[in-house]
Amino acid sequence: MISDKILKSIKNIPAFPAAAMKVMALIDDPNYSITDVADVVKYDQAITANILRICNSAYFGLRHKIVTINDAVMRLGQQNIVRAVQAAGVSTFYRKAKGYGLEANKLWEHSVGVALMTQILSKRIFKREDARLYTTALLHDIGKIIMGEFVDESFPQIHDLVSREGISFLDAEEKIIGINHADLGGRIASQWNFPKAMTDAIIYHHRPDLMQDEDNSGAWLVYLADQACIMMGIGLGSDGLAYKGLSEVIIKFKLRQKDFEECIMLMLEDLDRAREVIGMV
Amino acid sequence: MSEIIVGISDFKVSNNINDILITYALGSCVGVTIYDPVVKVGGLLHFMLPESSLDMRKAGENPAMFADTGIPFLFKTCYELGAKKKRMIVKVAGGASILDDANFFRIGQKNVTAMKKLFWKNNVLIEGEDTGSNCNRTFSIHISTGQAFVRTAHNGTRELV
Ligand SMILES: [Fe+2]
Ligand SMILES: [Fe+2]
């Protein structure tokens, strides 16, 4: 039984930014051009402002101030512009995120860390980046923005269940509150009409082994990237590390411990450079 | 009192009795505090992986990343402020793991093991320890007294003794 309050909260979530949605569809076409992206984005003021901010940040170290979206797009390059659009579109949902004992913007930092890690893992395993996966990863814990206050209220009971019965935080959320943050995130994604692969990756981000679709390797990558950030303490909340470890992920991706640790080091470097993106929230 | 934040793969030392060294969100990473009560010199290290052999170049740039380079570096930096090895009080926290930890993910245990091996080889006793489990820890040391504190969501703040 899910409380009415939670279901009502989902209904109050604003629509996913149309520009970010269009860019997602655009990049599915392998022949998309970077000016197409600029054309879509320029009608969204919030996203445009954020992109200009990223462009003019110390990281890019440009000598001249960038003031138009077309300049920004040329300067950032294909990969950066798509990431920036998605981050700018998604970040607004995390602005008021609280709960899980986290300070403001920590859940966003976690999301960016997981998103960066999915790209590093995807490059190592599949020799390519995956912009759609990047967006999915940015949103994997979106359910937490609503669950936050409920989890904080019920934390003693949830924690008690975790330590007494040795179940995961996810299962304890479901027992005490009636739904877990992954399923809740899935409901939000459906409300936004996300494609099934993305919605599934959000729903199953702690339990990809329960997913019916065995070809959805993106969900496994989000899972693995999330575990890495949890272990490294990036945006780690009161739920701690109380999530299920699935050793089959190693076999699935033929990863060695060394690969995993190297990817973690790369992710922390990228995260250091992504300070402007993290500062958007 | 001023809080000095120690990030991930980072360490700080101090001989200012107004300082509190603190590190947030230890997951599988390990925090090490050392303290010489005679000269009131202390340090806090937050290392993330067990062995520098993974990437010697990175270890050279930032020794605090690994147990086997970070811990000696922490001690050496405190010696420069007048601390002596035989007087050092060592406390450790962190090294948590996810549930049903698979081989692959045993970074928490490996971190703790690497650290203990190093202390054991160098005849250094650990006087306070809160490691393992699956919780998120915040770890701090007061330079005025050498007291170390661990904070978790379920237990609040407790002195590590
Ligand atoms: Fe999650
Ligand atoms: Fe997560």
Short mmCIF file of C-alpha atoms and ligand atoms in Angstrom, two decimals:
data_model
loop_
_atom_site.label_atom_id
_atom_site.label_comp_id
_atom_site.label_asym_id
_atom_site.label_seq_id
_atom_site.Cartn_x
_atom_site.Cartn_y
_atom_site.Cartn_z
CA MET A 1 0.00 0.00 0.00
CA ILE A 2 1.54 3.24 -1.14
CA SER A 3 0.54 6.37 0.65
CA ASP A 4 -1.60 8.85 -1.26
CA LYS A 5 0.91 11.50 -0.38
CA ILE A 6 3.61 9.78 -2.44
CA LEU A 7 1.37 9.23 -5.44
CA LYS A 8 0.26 12.83 -5.28
CA SER A 9 3.86 13.99 -5.16
CA ILE A 10 4.62 12.16 -8.40
CA LYS A 11 1.76 13.90 -10.14
CA ASN A 12 3.21 17.25 -9.08
CA ILE A 13 6.56 16.63 -10.76
CA PRO A 14 6.94 18.99 -13.73
CA ALA A 15 7.26 17.59 -17.23
CA PHE A 16 10.70 16.56 -18.44
CA PRO A 17 12.18 19.50 -20.41
CA ALA A 18 11.11 19.17 -24.04
CA ALA A 19 14.52 20.33 -25.30
CA ALA A 20 16.35 17.59 -23.39
CA MET A 21 13.83 15.06 -24.68
CA LYS A 22 14.29 16.21 -28.28
CA VAL A 23 18.07 16.07 -28.01
CA MET A 24 17.76 12.51 -26.76
CA ALA A 25 15.73 11.58 -29.83
CA LEU A 26 18.07 13.52 -32.09
CA ILE A 27 21.22 11.69 -31.05
CA ASP A 28 19.62 8.35 -31.84
CA ASP A 29 20.22 9.25 -35.46
CA PRO A 30 23.91 8.57 -36.07
CA ASN A 31 24.05 11.39 -38.60
CA TYR A 32 22.81 14.11 -36.28
CA SER A 33 24.63 17.39 -36.53
CA ILE A 34 25.71 19.58 -33.73
CA THR A 35 23.80 22.55 -35.15
CA ASP A 36 20.60 20.50 -34.90
CA VAL A 37 21.29 20.31 -31.18
CA ALA A 38 21.78 24.08 -30.99
CA ASP A 39 18.50 24.64 -32.84
CA VAL A 40 16.59 22.58 -30.33
CA VAL A 41 18.23 24.02 -27.27
CA LYS A 42 18.01 27.70 -28.04
CA TYR A 43 14.30 27.79 -27.22
CA ASP A 44 14.89 26.63 -23.66
CA GLN A 45 16.19 29.57 -21.66
CA ALA A 46 17.10 27.65 -18.52
CA ILE A 47 19.13 25.08 -20.42
CA THR A 48 20.77 27.76 -22.57
CA ALA A 49 21.81 29.73 -19.49
CA ASN A 50 23.31 26.66 -17.89
CA ILE A 51 25.22 25.72 -21.01
CA LEU A 52 26.69 29.20 -21.32
CA ARG A 53 27.71 28.97 -17.69
CA ILE A 54 29.49 25.67 -18.24
CA CYS A 55 31.16 27.06 -21.36
CA ASN A 56 32.48 30.10 -19.57
CA SER A 57 33.70 28.10 -16.59
CA ALA A 58 37.35 27.81 -15.72
CA TYR A 59 37.40 24.24 -17.00
CA PHE A 60 37.23 25.26 -20.64
CA GLY A 61 39.57 28.20 -20.06
CA LEU A 62 38.32 30.14 -23.08
CA ARG A 63 39.74 33.60 -23.53
CA HIS A 64 36.60 35.20 -24.91
CA LYS A 65 33.29 35.09 -23.18
CA ILE A 66 30.75 32.97 -25.02
CA VAL A 67 27.36 34.64 -25.28
CA THR A 68 25.43 32.73 -27.91
CA ILE A 69 24.28 29.14 -27.94
CA ASN A 70 25.75 28.60 -31.41
CA ASP A 71 29.21 29.62 -30.22
CA ALA A 72 28.80 27.43 -27.17
CA VAL A 73 27.88 24.44 -29.26
CA MET A 74 30.90 24.91 -31.53
CA ARG A 75 33.26 25.29 -28.61
CA LEU A 76 31.98 22.47 -26.45
CA GLY A 77 32.01 19.86 -29.17
CA GLN A 78 29.56 17.07 -29.77
CA GLN A 79 30.11 14.97 -26.68
CA ASN A 80 30.24 17.85 -24.22
CA ILE A 81 27.23 19.64 -25.63
CA VAL A 82 24.98 16.60 -25.39
CA ARG A 83 26.13 15.93 -21.84
CA ALA A 84 25.67 19.57 -20.92
CA VAL A 85 22.14 19.70 -22.33
CA GLN A 86 21.12 16.59 -20.45
CA ALA A 87 22.72 17.74 -17.21
CA ALA A 88 21.13 21.18 -17.53
CA GLY A 89 17.73 19.61 -18.20
CA VAL A 90 17.88 17.08 -15.40
CA SER A 91 19.51 19.24 -12.73
CA THR A 92 16.36 21.29 -12.11
CA PHE A 93 14.66 18.26 -10.58
CA TYR A 94 17.41 17.92 -8.00
CA ARG A 95 17.30 21.54 -6.91
CA LYS A 96 15.13 20.91 -3.90
CA ALA A 97 16.24 17.35 -3.29
CA LYS A 98 16.65 16.52 0.36
CA GLY A 99 16.50 13.41 2.46
CA TYR A 100 18.62 10.31 3.03
CA GLY A 101 20.60 12.52 5.44
CA LEU A 102 22.17 14.31 2.49
CA GLU A 103 23.02 17.95 2.26
CA ALA A 104 21.78 19.99 -0.68
CA ASN A 105 23.25 19.00 -4.05
CA LYS A 106 24.87 15.77 -2.80
CA LEU A 107 22.29 13.59 -4.54
CA TRP A 108 23.02 15.53 -7.73
CA GLU A 109 26.76 15.02 -7.30
CA HIS A 110 26.08 11.30 -6.90
CA SER A 111 23.99 11.31 -10.09
CA VAL A 112 26.72 13.07 -12.07
CA GLY A 113 29.32 10.64 -10.70
CA VAL A 114 27.24 7.64 -11.77
CA ALA A 115 26.60 9.19 -15.19
CA LEU A 116 30.33 9.80 -15.78
CA MET A 117 31.15 6.28 -14.59
CA THR A 118 28.66 4.70 -17.04
CA GLN A 119 30.53 6.40 -19.90
CA ILE A 120 33.93 5.27 -18.65
CA LEU A 121 32.67 1.70 -18.26
CA SER A 122 30.90 1.79 -21.63
CA LYS A 123 34.09 2.98 -23.34
CA ARG A 124 36.14 0.24 -21.70
CA ILE A 125 33.64 -2.55 -22.31
CA PHE A 126 31.91 -1.59 -25.57
CA LYS A 127 34.45 0.90 -26.95
CA ARG A 128 31.85 3.62 -27.23
CA GLU A 129 30.06 6.30 -25.24
CA ASP A 130 26.32 6.25 -24.89
CA ALA A 131 24.56 9.58 -24.42
CA ARG A 132 21.19 8.02 -23.64
CA LEU A 133 22.78 5.97 -20.92
CA TYR A 134 24.32 9.15 -19.55
CA THR A 135 20.84 10.67 -19.14
CA THR A 136 19.45 7.47 -17.65
CA ALA A 137 22.25 7.47 -15.09
CA LEU A 138 21.62 11.11 -14.20
CA LEU A 139 18.05 10.06 -13.37
CA HIS A 140 18.60 6.66 -11.76
CA ASP A 141 17.88 7.90 -8.22
CA ILE A 142 15.17 10.38 -9.22
CA GLY A 143 12.76 8.47 -6.97
CA LYS A 144 14.84 9.62 -4.01
CA ILE A 145 13.76 13.23 -4.44
CA ILE A 146 10.27 12.16 -3.40
CA MET A 147 11.21 9.31 -1.10
CA GLY A 148 13.60 11.55 0.84
CA GLU A 149 11.25 12.95 3.42
CA PHE A 150 9.47 9.62 3.93
CA VAL A 151 12.73 7.79 4.39
CA ASP A 152 14.00 10.34 6.90
CA GLU A 153 10.79 10.06 8.94
CA SER A 154 10.96 6.27 8.98
CA PHE A 155 14.74 5.92 9.13
CA PRO A 156 14.91 4.19 12.54
CA GLN A 157 12.45 1.49 11.40
CA ILE A 158 14.12 1.04 8.02
CA HIS A 159 17.57 0.83 9.54
CA ASP A 160 16.32 -1.59 12.18
CA LEU A 161 15.01 -3.89 9.47
CA VAL A 162 18.26 -3.69 7.51
CA SER A 163 20.44 -4.58 10.48
CA ARG A 164 18.10 -7.11 12.10
CA GLU A 165 17.05 -9.05 9.02
CA GLY A 166 20.03 -8.33 6.82
CA ILE A 167 17.81 -7.19 3.96
CA SER A 168 18.80 -4.39 1.60
CA PHE A 169 17.80 -0.78 2.16
CA LEU A 170 15.69 -1.06 -0.99
CA ASP A 171 13.63 -3.96 0.37
CA ALA A 172 13.30 -2.22 3.73
CA GLU A 173 11.98 0.93 2.04
CA GLU A 174 9.35 -1.15 0.34
CA LYS A 175 8.32 -2.92 3.55
CA ILE A 176 8.07 0.22 5.65
CA ILE A 177 6.92 2.84 3.14
CA GLY A 178 5.14 0.66 0.59
CA ILE A 179 7.38 1.40 -2.38
CA ASN A 180 11.13 1.69 -2.96
CA HIS A 181 12.95 4.59 -4.57
CA ALA A 182 13.78 2.61 -7.73
CA ASP A 183 10.14 1.70 -8.47
CA LEU A 184 9.11 5.24 -7.66
CA GLY A 185 11.73 6.50 -10.12
CA GLY A 186 10.26 4.14 -12.71
CA ARG A 187 6.83 5.65 -12.21
CA ILE A 188 8.25 9.11 -12.75
CA ALA A 189 10.02 7.95 -15.92
CA SER A 190 6.77 6.43 -17.24
CA GLN A 191 4.97 9.67 -16.52
CA TRP A 192 7.58 11.35 -18.69
CA ASN A 193 7.01 8.74 -21.42
CA PHE A 194 10.58 7.56 -21.41
CA PRO A 195 11.46 4.58 -23.59
CA LYS A 196 11.18 1.21 -21.87
CA ALA A 197 14.92 0.54 -21.78
CA MET A 198 15.49 3.74 -19.83
CA THR A 199 12.58 3.21 -17.47
CA ASP A 200 13.73 -0.36 -16.82
CA ALA A 201 17.26 0.79 -16.09
CA ILE A 202 15.86 3.12 -13.44
CA ILE A 203 13.51 0.53 -11.94
CA TYR A 204 16.19 -2.16 -11.81
CA HIS A 205 19.23 -0.07 -10.95
CA HIS A 206 19.77 -2.02 -7.72
CA ARG A 207 18.53 -5.37 -9.05
CA PRO A 208 19.31 -5.74 -12.78
CA ASP A 209 19.24 -9.51 -12.17
CA LEU A 210 15.43 -9.29 -11.81
CA MET A 211 14.98 -7.63 -15.20
CA GLN A 212 13.24 -9.68 -17.89
CA ASP A 213 15.02 -8.04 -20.78
CA GLU A 214 18.43 -9.68 -20.77
CA ASP A 215 19.76 -7.45 -23.54
CA ASN A 216 19.49 -4.28 -21.51
CA SER A 217 23.18 -3.98 -20.70
CA GLY A 218 22.64 -0.30 -19.92
CA ALA A 219 20.78 -1.24 -16.75
CA TRP A 220 23.76 -3.35 -15.66
CA LEU A 221 26.14 -0.50 -16.39
CA VAL A 222 24.06 1.89 -14.30
CA TYR A 223 24.06 -0.72 -11.54
CA LEU A 224 27.83 -1.12 -11.66
CA ALA A 225 28.50 2.61 -11.87
CA ASP A 226 26.16 3.21 -8.94
CA GLN A 227 27.93 0.58 -6.83
CA ALA A 228 31.26 2.25 -7.59
CA CYS A 229 30.02 5.67 -6.47
CA ILE A 230 28.41 4.21 -3.36
CA MET A 231 31.67 2.49 -2.42
CA MET A 232 33.65 5.66 -3.02
CA GLY A 233 31.21 7.61 -0.87
CA ILE A 234 30.12 9.99 -3.64
CA GLY A 235 26.86 11.51 -2.46
CA LEU A 236 26.55 8.62 -0.03
CA GLY A 237 23.46 8.97 2.16
CA SER A 238 22.01 7.40 5.27
CA ASP A 239 21.23 4.28 3.24
CA GLY A 240 24.98 3.67 3.13
CA LEU A 241 26.16 0.59 1.29
CA ALA A 242 23.17 -1.56 2.22
CA TYR A 243 22.49 -2.74 -1.33
CA LYS A 244 22.88 -6.13 -2.92
CA GLY A 245 26.18 -7.07 -4.53
CA LEU A 246 25.68 -9.05 -7.75
CA SER A 247 28.85 -10.87 -8.70
CA GLU A 248 27.46 -11.92 -12.09
CA VAL A 249 28.12 -8.40 -13.34
CA ILE A 250 31.86 -9.21 -13.38
CA ILE A 251 31.33 -12.23 -15.59
CA LYS A 252 28.84 -10.42 -17.79
CA PHE A 253 31.31 -7.68 -18.65
CA LYS A 254 34.50 -9.77 -18.24
CA LEU A 255 35.93 -7.16 -15.94
CA ARG A 256 38.91 -7.67 -13.70
CA GLN A 257 39.26 -6.01 -10.32
CA LYS A 258 42.07 -3.94 -11.83
CA ASP A 259 39.79 -2.65 -14.63
CA PHE A 260 37.18 -1.68 -12.11
CA GLU A 261 39.65 0.16 -9.89
CA GLU A 262 41.15 1.98 -12.87
CA CYS A 263 37.68 3.07 -13.99
CA ILE A 264 37.03 4.39 -10.48
CA MET A 265 40.18 6.51 -10.65
CA LEU A 266 39.13 7.94 -14.03
CA MET A 267 35.67 8.70 -12.72
CA LEU A 268 37.04 10.68 -9.78
CA GLU A 269 39.19 12.71 -12.17
CA ASP A 270 36.18 13.44 -14.39
CA LEU A 271 34.09 14.37 -11.38
CA ASP A 272 36.73 16.85 -10.33
CA ARG A 273 36.42 18.51 -13.72
CA ALA A 274 32.64 18.49 -13.59
CA ARG A 275 32.45 20.98 -10.76
CA GLU A 276 30.46 23.46 -12.88
CA VAL A 277 27.92 20.82 -13.70
CA ILE A 278 27.61 19.85 -10.05
CA GLY A 279 27.28 23.53 -9.18
CA MET A 280 24.16 23.79 -11.34
CA VAL A 281 22.04 22.57 -8.45
CA MET B 1 37.21 25.80 16.46
CA SER B 2 37.62 25.51 12.71
CA GLU B 3 36.78 22.45 10.65
CA ILE B 4 39.28 21.44 8.02
CA ILE B 5 37.73 19.12 5.46
CA VAL B 6 39.69 16.16 4.15
CA GLY B 7 38.43 15.05 0.74
CA ILE B 8 38.67 11.66 -0.92
CA SER B 9 42.30 10.63 -1.60
CA ASP B 10 43.40 13.49 0.60
CA PHE B 11 45.02 14.11 3.96
CA LYS B 12 45.57 17.03 6.33
CA VAL B 13 47.87 17.47 9.33
CA SER B 14 47.81 20.18 11.97
CA ASN B 15 49.41 21.40 15.18
CA ASN B 16 46.77 24.06 15.77
CA ILE B 17 44.67 23.16 18.81
CA ASN B 18 41.71 25.02 17.33
CA ASP B 19 41.49 22.65 14.38
CA ILE B 20 39.16 19.75 13.81
CA LEU B 21 40.11 17.59 10.84
CA ILE B 22 37.05 15.91 9.35
CA THR B 23 36.23 13.65 6.42
CA TYR B 24 32.70 12.95 5.18
CA ALA B 25 31.10 9.93 3.60
CA LEU B 26 33.56 7.10 4.11
CA GLY B 27 32.15 4.13 2.24
CA SER B 28 34.69 1.48 1.28
CA CYS B 29 37.44 4.06 1.70
CA VAL B 30 39.31 4.14 4.99
CA GLY B 31 40.09 7.04 7.29
CA VAL B 32 43.21 6.98 9.49
CA THR B 33 43.85 9.44 12.31
CA ILE B 34 47.21 9.71 14.05
CA TYR B 35 48.05 11.88 17.04
CA ASP B 36 51.08 12.69 19.17
CA PRO B 37 49.72 13.94 22.52
CA VAL B 38 53.03 15.45 23.66
CA VAL B 39 53.41 17.95 20.84
CA LYS B 40 49.67 17.95 19.95
CA VAL B 41 50.25 17.13 16.32
CA GLY B 42 47.64 15.13 14.45
CA GLY B 43 46.62 14.08 10.97
CA LEU B 44 43.75 12.51 9.06
CA LEU B 45 44.08 10.49 5.86
CA HIS B 46 41.19 9.36 3.60
CA PHE B 47 42.56 6.76 1.20
CA MET B 48 40.48 4.97 -1.42
CA LEU B 49 42.33 1.91 -2.71
CA PRO B 50 44.73 -0.59 -1.15
CA GLU B 51 47.75 -0.74 -3.43
CA SER B 52 49.77 1.83 -5.33
CA SER B 53 50.92 -0.85 -7.77
CA LEU B 54 47.63 -0.16 -9.59
CA ASP B 55 49.03 3.13 -10.91
CA MET B 56 52.48 4.23 -9.76
CA ARG B 57 52.24 7.52 -11.61
CA LYS B 58 49.05 8.49 -9.78
CA ALA B 59 50.55 7.33 -6.51
CA GLY B 60 53.49 9.63 -7.18
CA GLU B 61 51.20 12.57 -7.88
CA ASN B 62 48.92 11.84 -4.96
CA PRO B 63 50.19 9.34 -2.39
CA ALA B 64 47.00 9.79 -0.31
CA MET B 65 45.07 7.73 -2.86
CA PHE B 66 46.46 4.38 -1.69
CA ALA B 67 46.98 2.72 1.70
CA ASP B 68 50.60 1.73 1.10
CA THR B 69 51.71 5.20 0.02
CA GLY B 70 49.23 7.35 1.97
CA ILE B 71 49.90 6.02 5.47
CA PRO B 72 53.71 6.50 5.38
CA PHE B 73 53.14 9.94 3.88
CA LEU B 74 50.76 10.86 6.70
CA PHE B 75 53.31 9.83 9.33
CA LYS B 76 56.19 11.64 7.61
CA THR B 77 54.24 14.87 7.39
CA CYS B 78 53.46 14.71 11.11
CA TYR B 79 57.14 14.04 11.91
CA GLU B 80 57.93 17.33 10.18
CA LEU B 81 55.78 19.03 12.81
CA GLY B 82 57.70 17.34 15.62
CA ALA B 83 55.62 14.23 16.16
CA LYS B 84 57.38 10.98 17.12
CA LYS B 85 56.38 7.52 15.93
CA LYS B 86 56.54 5.88 19.37
CA ARG B 87 54.04 8.39 20.79
CA MET B 88 51.53 8.14 17.93
CA ILE B 89 47.97 7.10 18.73
CA VAL B 90 46.35 5.51 15.67
CA LYS B 91 42.62 5.15 15.03
CA VAL B 92 40.83 3.92 11.93
CA ALA B 93 37.30 3.95 10.47
CA GLY B 94 35.56 3.02 7.23
CA GLY B 95 36.14 0.08 4.91
CA ALA B 96 32.44 -0.71 4.59
CA SER B 97 31.07 -3.15 2.01
CA ILE B 98 27.91 -3.69 0.01
CA LEU B 99 25.74 -6.68 0.99
CA ASP B 100 26.65 -10.27 0.02
CA ASP B 101 29.90 -8.80 -1.09
CA ALA B 102 31.20 -10.52 -4.17
CA ASN B 103 34.92 -11.01 -4.77
CA PHE B 104 34.93 -8.24 -7.25
CA PHE B 105 33.69 -5.60 -4.86
CA ARG B 106 35.80 -6.40 -1.87
CA ILE B 107 37.47 -3.00 -1.91
CA GLY B 108 36.40 -2.27 1.67
CA GLN B 109 37.98 -5.41 3.12
CA LYS B 110 41.05 -5.06 0.92
CA ASN B 111 41.56 -1.52 2.15
CA VAL B 112 41.32 -2.61 5.77
CA THR B 113 43.63 -5.58 5.22
CA ALA B 114 46.27 -3.53 3.41
CA MET B 115 46.22 -0.94 6.18
CA LYS B 116 46.50 -3.52 8.98
CA LYS B 117 49.33 -5.33 7.26
CA LEU B 118 51.27 -2.11 6.99
CA PHE B 119 50.75 -1.22 10.67
CA TRP B 120 51.59 -4.75 11.76
CA LYS B 121 54.83 -4.76 9.75
CA ASN B 122 55.84 -1.47 11.33
CA ASN B 123 54.87 -2.45 14.88
CA VAL B 124 52.16 0.18 15.12
CA LEU B 125 49.16 -0.60 17.29
CA ILE B 126 45.64 0.45 16.25
CA GLU B 127 44.01 1.89 19.37
CA GLY B 128 40.53 2.52 18.04
CA GLU B 129 38.72 0.89 15.16
CA ASP B 130 35.28 1.07 13.58
CA THR B 131 35.47 -0.72 10.24
CA GLY B 132 33.37 -3.00 8.04
CA SER B 133 29.57 -3.27 8.00
CA ASN B 134 27.61 -1.38 5.35
CA CYS B 135 27.31 2.09 6.86
CA ASN B 136 28.36 5.55 5.79
CA ARG B 137 30.77 7.13 8.28
CA THR B 138 31.99 10.64 9.00
CA PHE B 139 35.32 10.65 10.82
CA SER B 140 37.05 13.47 12.67
CA ILE B 141 39.88 14.28 15.06
CA HIS B 142 40.23 17.20 17.48
CA ILE B 143 43.80 18.46 17.52
CA SER B 144 43.45 19.89 21.02
CA THR B 145 42.78 16.49 22.63
CA GLY B 146 43.41 13.88 19.96
CA GLN B 147 39.85 12.58 20.42
CA ALA B 148 38.51 10.90 17.30
CA PHE B 149 34.78 10.71 16.51
CA VAL B 150 32.73 8.56 14.16
CA ARG B 151 29.28 9.67 13.04
CA THR B 152 26.73 7.40 11.37
CA ALA B 153 23.07 7.98 10.53
CA HIS B 154 21.85 5.39 13.04
CA ASN B 155 24.28 5.87 15.95
CA GLY B 156 24.90 9.60 15.83
CA THR B 157 28.34 10.78 16.91
CA ARG B 158 30.47 8.53 19.10
CA GLU B 159 34.02 8.83 20.31
CA LEU B 160 36.28 6.14 18.95
CA VAL B 161 38.24 4.59 21.81
FE FE C 1 19.42 3.93 -5.83
FE FE C 2 22.46 5.75 -6.72
#
